[in-house]
Amino acid sequence: MNLLIVPATWDAKVANTVKAVRDAVLSDEKPKFPSHWTDPQLRQALVDLVGSKCWYCETPVHGNNPDVDHYRPKSAIIGVDGPGYWWLAYTPSNYRLACGFCNSGGSQTNGQSGRRTKSNHFPLLDESTRATREACDHAKESRILLDPADPRDAHLLGFDLDGHVRRRSGTPRSDAEISRSLCRADETIRILDLNRELLVEDRKTTMGSVNKLVPLFTIPLSKEVAREMIEGKVGLRSDWSTAALEALRGHPRVAAEFVASYPQEQAEPTVVSSGLKKDLTDLMLLLSEGILQAGFALTADHDRDQIDATVLADGRISCRSRIWSTPTSAARAATGQEDIDGWAFWSTTVNGVATSLAELRDQYRRQQLPAEH
């Protein structure tokens, strides 16, 4: 976002509106937000950064009016009492281009359409870090939702060859994520529904195209043509370019000639960890200790229905044709609710008795206490 060229007239255009919003908030009145962010010059400045595509899912945005999303919601925050980040309503660095789906919703949960996607979502790992007034430092917030304008967050997402996005293999969760039994990548995927069917197919096609071009790059007579075509897939302004880069990483010798020039390859991931010996909120630990086994069935009762899921060999959970890195994201995706603890939600049968994942985890923790002390 440091490269965003804000129109010279922007500050003058919004000055009176910003004052009116501030006065309303100070008077305990509900502020009104004229949509200055639809200014054609400002929208074009955002398009000039990465092209006419959604910054969240990278789908091309057709037409001249892509949505301008407020990364930090301006008027309200889902699950949080009080106003949103009203003081950032007219701060261009808070804007992200979005397709209508990612910005507003339309995804399906349990066969019902209309679930909100990005909308006013802005959850935090630690609510005490939330900026609640104009003078607060937003950099101290423990964000859950990955920011498409922050190249460090790109390291936390990976893709399989079928086009599904997921938490990057080998990237540890931060201590804050572990303490909340959450995964930022998984929650972002869930909230934005980044593995919706058509999007997965588009990514798969793009990744397949890159894999077909790589052999041509190794042939001297076709190398320059192949280089140009690969650049057309992995370039920042290209649709689904992060998936294309992922496919290219599978060919290290060829990738070395491309990826070093991309911001997301140069930034360090936003993982803050103290190097905990064991992540006691990772199902893989219970699998490795023999407490669970791959293929174990999980069940949960919700609204008089039984929800079924399966624990995979890598510690992830398969539920309703989607795969999740944590029990909590799997539970929230299955129910459409934002405040479910997946460890208490899911149960499995142990010695003929239904036992929650939380009980299994806590039993293991108690067994470890003497060794740790």
XYZ file of C-alpha atoms in Angstrom:
373
model
C 0.000 0.000 0.000
C 3.013 2.285 0.250
C 2.901 2.505 -3.566
C -0.676 3.808 -3.641
C -0.816 7.192 -5.354
C -3.722 9.017 -3.753
C -5.361 11.683 -5.947
C -4.091 15.158 -5.056
C -7.656 16.341 -4.457
C -8.505 13.556 -2.001
C -7.782 15.291 1.324
C -9.744 18.396 0.322
C -12.628 16.280 -0.965
C -13.101 14.357 2.274
C -12.106 16.999 4.844
C -15.637 18.181 5.658
C -16.974 14.623 5.714
C -14.262 13.451 8.108
C -15.080 16.360 10.411
C -18.802 15.561 10.276
C -18.167 11.909 11.133
C -15.888 12.838 14.029
C -18.404 15.367 15.383
C -21.194 12.790 15.216
C -19.163 10.186 17.121
C -18.135 12.711 19.786
C -21.811 13.617 20.182
C -22.808 9.947 20.566
C -24.719 10.110 17.307
C -24.671 7.569 14.487
C -22.345 8.929 11.787
C -23.205 8.968 8.110
C -20.619 7.813 5.593
C -20.919 9.357 2.114
C -19.241 6.923 -0.285
C -16.313 9.058 -1.423
C -14.316 5.838 -1.841
C -16.192 5.305 -5.132
C -14.262 8.260 -6.571
C -13.124 7.077 -10.058
C -9.621 8.472 -9.607
C -9.147 6.722 -6.280
C -10.540 3.432 -7.572
C -8.225 3.661 -10.572
C -5.265 4.252 -8.272
C -6.136 1.002 -6.490
C -6.526 -0.844 -9.800
C -3.117 0.464 -10.911
C -1.468 -1.377 -8.003
C -2.344 -4.961 -8.939
C -4.761 -4.780 -11.831
C -8.515 -5.199 -12.018
C -8.901 -8.202 -9.735
C -10.187 -8.950 -6.260
C -7.405 -8.549 -3.712
C -8.857 -11.345 -1.574
C -9.542 -14.159 -4.070
C -7.761 -12.746 -7.174
C -10.790 -13.281 -9.395
C -10.927 -10.729 -12.244
C -13.340 -7.905 -11.539
C -15.171 -7.087 -14.735
C -16.437 -3.609 -15.509
C -15.194 -0.270 -14.236
C -16.576 -0.382 -10.708
C -14.996 -3.041 -8.500
C -16.079 -2.822 -4.862
C -13.829 -0.832 -2.541
C -13.767 -2.703 0.744
C -12.728 -1.254 4.089
C -10.256 -3.807 5.477
C -10.999 -2.499 8.959
C -14.808 -1.997 8.856
C -15.899 1.601 9.162
C -19.320 1.422 10.859
C -19.603 -1.847 12.806
C -17.701 -5.058 13.511
C -19.371 -8.457 13.567
C -19.338 -9.876 17.093
C -18.076 -6.661 18.694
C -20.166 -4.101 20.563
C -19.740 -0.460 19.640
C -18.726 1.362 16.464
C -16.231 0.270 13.873
C -13.074 2.011 12.712
C -14.918 5.183 11.763
C -11.696 7.241 11.710
C -10.383 5.039 8.867
C -13.459 5.429 6.667
C -11.634 7.885 4.389
C -8.081 6.612 4.783
C -7.075 5.098 1.413
C -4.535 2.743 3.009
C -7.547 0.968 4.561
C -9.090 0.242 1.143
C -8.933 -3.093 -0.676
C -10.476 -3.866 -4.066
C -12.933 -6.752 -3.809
C -15.311 -8.723 -5.957
C -18.940 -8.560 -4.912
C -18.786 -12.086 -3.507
C -15.823 -11.533 -1.181
C -17.051 -8.124 -0.092
C -20.700 -8.863 0.595
C -21.506 -12.557 0.579
C -23.555 -14.999 -1.353
C -21.771 -18.159 -0.283
C -23.714 -21.144 0.990
C -23.655 -22.708 4.424
C -25.609 -25.924 4.946
C -27.284 -25.384 1.595
C -28.548 -21.918 2.525
C -27.319 -18.910 0.585
C -26.705 -15.414 1.803
C -23.928 -15.861 4.397
C -21.842 -12.750 4.798
C -18.252 -13.086 3.688
C -15.806 -10.214 4.386
C -18.567 -7.698 5.120
C -17.931 -6.308 8.633
C -15.743 -9.190 9.774
C -12.574 -8.168 11.577
C -11.895 -10.668 14.372
C -8.830 -10.509 16.595
C -6.941 -13.215 18.441
C -6.813 -10.959 21.488
C -9.693 -8.515 21.829
C -7.703 -6.401 24.308
C -5.450 -5.300 21.430
C -8.296 -3.781 19.399
C -7.918 -0.128 18.441
C -11.029 1.613 19.733
C -10.278 5.239 19.059
C -8.492 7.490 16.631
C -5.191 7.694 18.506
C -4.699 3.910 18.867
C -1.886 2.062 17.142
C -3.418 -0.409 14.674
C -0.111 -2.217 14.248
C -0.517 -3.692 17.727
C -3.762 -5.464 16.871
C -3.542 -9.265 16.746
C -5.347 -9.653 13.435
C -6.959 -12.915 12.383
C -8.052 -11.961 8.876
C -5.058 -12.077 6.535
C -4.405 -8.797 4.739
C -3.983 -9.010 0.951
C -2.011 -5.749 1.089
C 0.539 -7.216 3.522
C 3.052 -9.406 1.634
C 4.064 -11.085 4.907
C 0.636 -12.684 5.161
C 1.078 -14.340 1.763
C 3.563 -16.767 3.350
C 0.792 -18.236 5.481
C -1.229 -19.536 2.510
C -0.393 -22.436 0.222
C -2.215 -24.340 -2.519
C -2.524 -27.975 -3.503
C -2.415 -29.045 -7.143
C -6.203 -29.237 -7.248
C -6.428 -25.500 -6.594
C -7.481 -25.551 -2.940
C -5.964 -22.877 -0.721
C -4.820 -23.926 2.744
C -2.383 -23.077 5.519
C 1.132 -23.440 4.135
C 2.728 -26.725 5.125
C 5.575 -26.314 7.589
C 4.546 -22.817 8.667
C 3.931 -22.852 12.426
C 1.046 -21.080 14.020
C 1.874 -18.186 16.292
C 1.594 -18.480 20.062
C -1.505 -16.269 19.915
C -3.155 -18.653 17.438
C -2.264 -21.664 19.570
C -3.702 -20.047 22.694
C -7.014 -19.526 20.872
C -6.983 -22.940 19.134
C -7.257 -21.091 15.833
C -5.380 -20.770 12.571
C -5.392 -17.370 10.851
C -5.139 -18.947 7.409
C -8.053 -21.296 8.054
C -10.266 -18.571 9.481
C -9.539 -16.317 6.493
C -10.362 -19.157 4.104
C -13.585 -19.826 5.992
C -14.748 -16.225 6.266
C -14.088 -15.443 2.590
C -15.052 -18.932 1.384
C -11.827 -19.058 -0.623
C -12.353 -22.674 -1.614
C -15.646 -22.154 -3.388
C -16.023 -24.505 -6.322
C -15.550 -22.218 -9.323
C -12.600 -20.456 -7.731
C -10.848 -23.766 -7.061
C -11.331 -24.779 -10.692
C -9.867 -21.500 -11.946
C -6.811 -21.909 -9.720
C -6.353 -25.527 -10.816
C -6.431 -24.481 -14.471
C -3.904 -21.689 -13.853
C -1.533 -23.971 -11.938
C -1.824 -26.610 -14.640
C -0.885 -24.042 -17.281
C 2.278 -23.123 -15.354
C 3.260 -26.771 -14.989
C 2.897 -27.251 -18.762
C 5.029 -24.177 -19.508
C 7.968 -25.133 -17.276
C 9.349 -27.877 -19.579
C 9.328 -25.386 -22.465
C 11.462 -23.027 -20.373
C 14.265 -25.600 -20.309
C 14.428 -25.785 -24.130
C 16.721 -23.049 -25.537
C 14.615 -22.387 -28.653
C 11.426 -21.889 -26.648
C 12.857 -20.393 -23.443
C 12.064 -16.730 -24.125
C 8.526 -17.462 -25.274
C 7.979 -19.658 -22.213
C 9.437 -16.936 -19.956
C 6.965 -14.388 -21.272
C 4.050 -16.778 -20.835
C 5.072 -17.718 -17.288
C 5.449 -14.040 -16.407
C 1.916 -13.595 -17.672
C 0.729 -16.150 -15.126
C 2.783 -15.221 -12.037
C 2.855 -11.442 -12.484
C 1.260 -9.458 -9.674
C -1.412 -8.053 -12.003
C -2.434 -11.510 -13.244
C -5.538 -13.345 -12.063
C -4.804 -16.085 -9.480
C -1.114 -15.141 -9.546
C -0.404 -16.492 -6.045
C -1.638 -19.941 -7.103
C 0.526 -19.670 -10.231
C 3.544 -18.816 -8.053
C 2.807 -21.843 -5.903
C 2.881 -24.087 -8.957
C 6.160 -22.490 -10.055
C 7.731 -23.167 -6.630
C 7.344 -26.857 -7.436
C 10.119 -26.370 -10.024
C 12.896 -24.742 -7.933
C 15.441 -24.289 -10.703
C 12.984 -22.464 -12.940
C 11.333 -20.613 -10.056
C 14.683 -19.113 -9.039
C 14.601 -16.962 -12.158
C 11.183 -15.507 -11.344
C 10.082 -15.393 -7.709
C 12.864 -13.242 -6.227
C 11.312 -10.129 -7.746
C 7.934 -10.515 -6.026
C 7.216 -8.692 -2.733
C 5.571 -11.693 -1.093
C 8.752 -13.706 -1.650
C 10.909 -11.126 0.099
C 8.820 -10.521 3.213
C 8.955 -12.599 6.369
C 5.690 -14.261 7.480
C 3.763 -12.735 10.371
C 4.356 -15.607 12.801
C 5.298 -14.774 16.371
C 6.299 -17.892 18.266
C 8.308 -18.566 21.393
C 9.223 -21.976 20.045
C 6.812 -23.965 22.197
C 7.876 -27.614 22.431
C 4.410 -28.942 21.654
C 1.381 -27.369 20.045
C -1.308 -28.847 22.278
C -4.033 -27.491 20.020
C -2.868 -29.359 16.932
C -4.617 -32.643 16.155
C -1.392 -33.908 14.603
C 0.071 -34.154 18.092
C -2.780 -36.417 19.239
C -2.259 -38.524 16.127
C 1.494 -38.835 16.648
C 0.947 -39.885 20.283
C -1.544 -42.563 19.237
C -4.444 -40.909 21.055
C -6.257 -40.524 17.725
C -5.776 -42.398 14.492
C -6.124 -41.231 10.912
C -9.607 -41.909 9.638
C -11.245 -41.399 13.032
C -14.824 -40.244 12.661
C -15.935 -37.060 14.402
C -19.550 -36.179 15.068
C -21.445 -33.233 16.493
C -25.070 -32.406 17.110
C -26.266 -29.046 15.871
C -29.842 -27.823 15.427
C -31.112 -31.413 15.780
C -28.843 -32.588 12.962
C -25.730 -34.716 13.182
C -22.638 -33.327 11.498
C -19.968 -35.819 10.471
C -16.277 -35.225 9.858
C -13.070 -37.245 9.514
C -9.580 -36.749 10.961
C -6.982 -36.997 8.169
C -3.463 -38.382 8.410
C -1.918 -34.895 8.491
C -4.078 -33.730 11.410
C -6.564 -31.768 9.353
C -10.317 -32.336 9.343
C -12.466 -33.190 6.349
C -16.042 -31.979 6.684
C -18.641 -31.523 3.945
C -16.114 -31.743 1.114
C -13.858 -29.101 2.695
C -10.640 -29.561 4.653
C -9.694 -27.507 7.705
C -6.550 -27.132 9.777
C -8.269 -26.766 13.154
C -11.367 -28.211 14.837
C -12.715 -24.716 15.464
C -12.630 -23.562 11.840
C -14.208 -26.863 10.777
C -17.007 -26.404 13.325
C -17.633 -22.786 12.370
C -17.715 -23.647 8.671
C -20.154 -26.514 9.281
C -22.550 -24.438 11.387
C -22.131 -20.925 10.031
C -21.624 -19.659 13.573
C -18.717 -17.484 14.675
C -18.348 -18.334 18.353
C -18.004 -22.129 18.470
C -15.080 -23.860 20.173
C -14.380 -26.805 17.876
C -12.594 -28.822 20.560
C -15.771 -28.937 22.642
C -17.978 -29.234 19.541
C -16.526 -32.420 18.013
C -16.692 -35.837 19.661
C -15.354 -39.267 18.818
C -15.991 -42.692 20.308
C -13.333 -43.985 22.708
C -13.943 -47.399 24.316
C -17.595 -47.126 23.405
C -18.013 -43.708 25.014
C -18.545 -40.425 23.159
C -15.596 -38.213 24.121
C -14.971 -34.646 23.008
C -11.681 -33.603 21.473
C -11.281 -31.204 24.400
C -11.450 -34.119 26.838
C -8.845 -36.078 24.869
C -6.565 -33.045 24.695
C -6.921 -32.299 28.399
C -6.226 -35.929 29.343
C -3.003 -35.761 27.341
C -2.054 -32.441 28.962
C -2.505 -33.908 32.441
C -0.286 -36.847 31.519
C 2.440 -34.424 30.438
C 2.431 -32.258 33.564
C 4.931 -34.304 35.654
C 7.443 -34.382 32.776
C 7.112 -30.650 32.157
C 7.633 -29.753 35.802
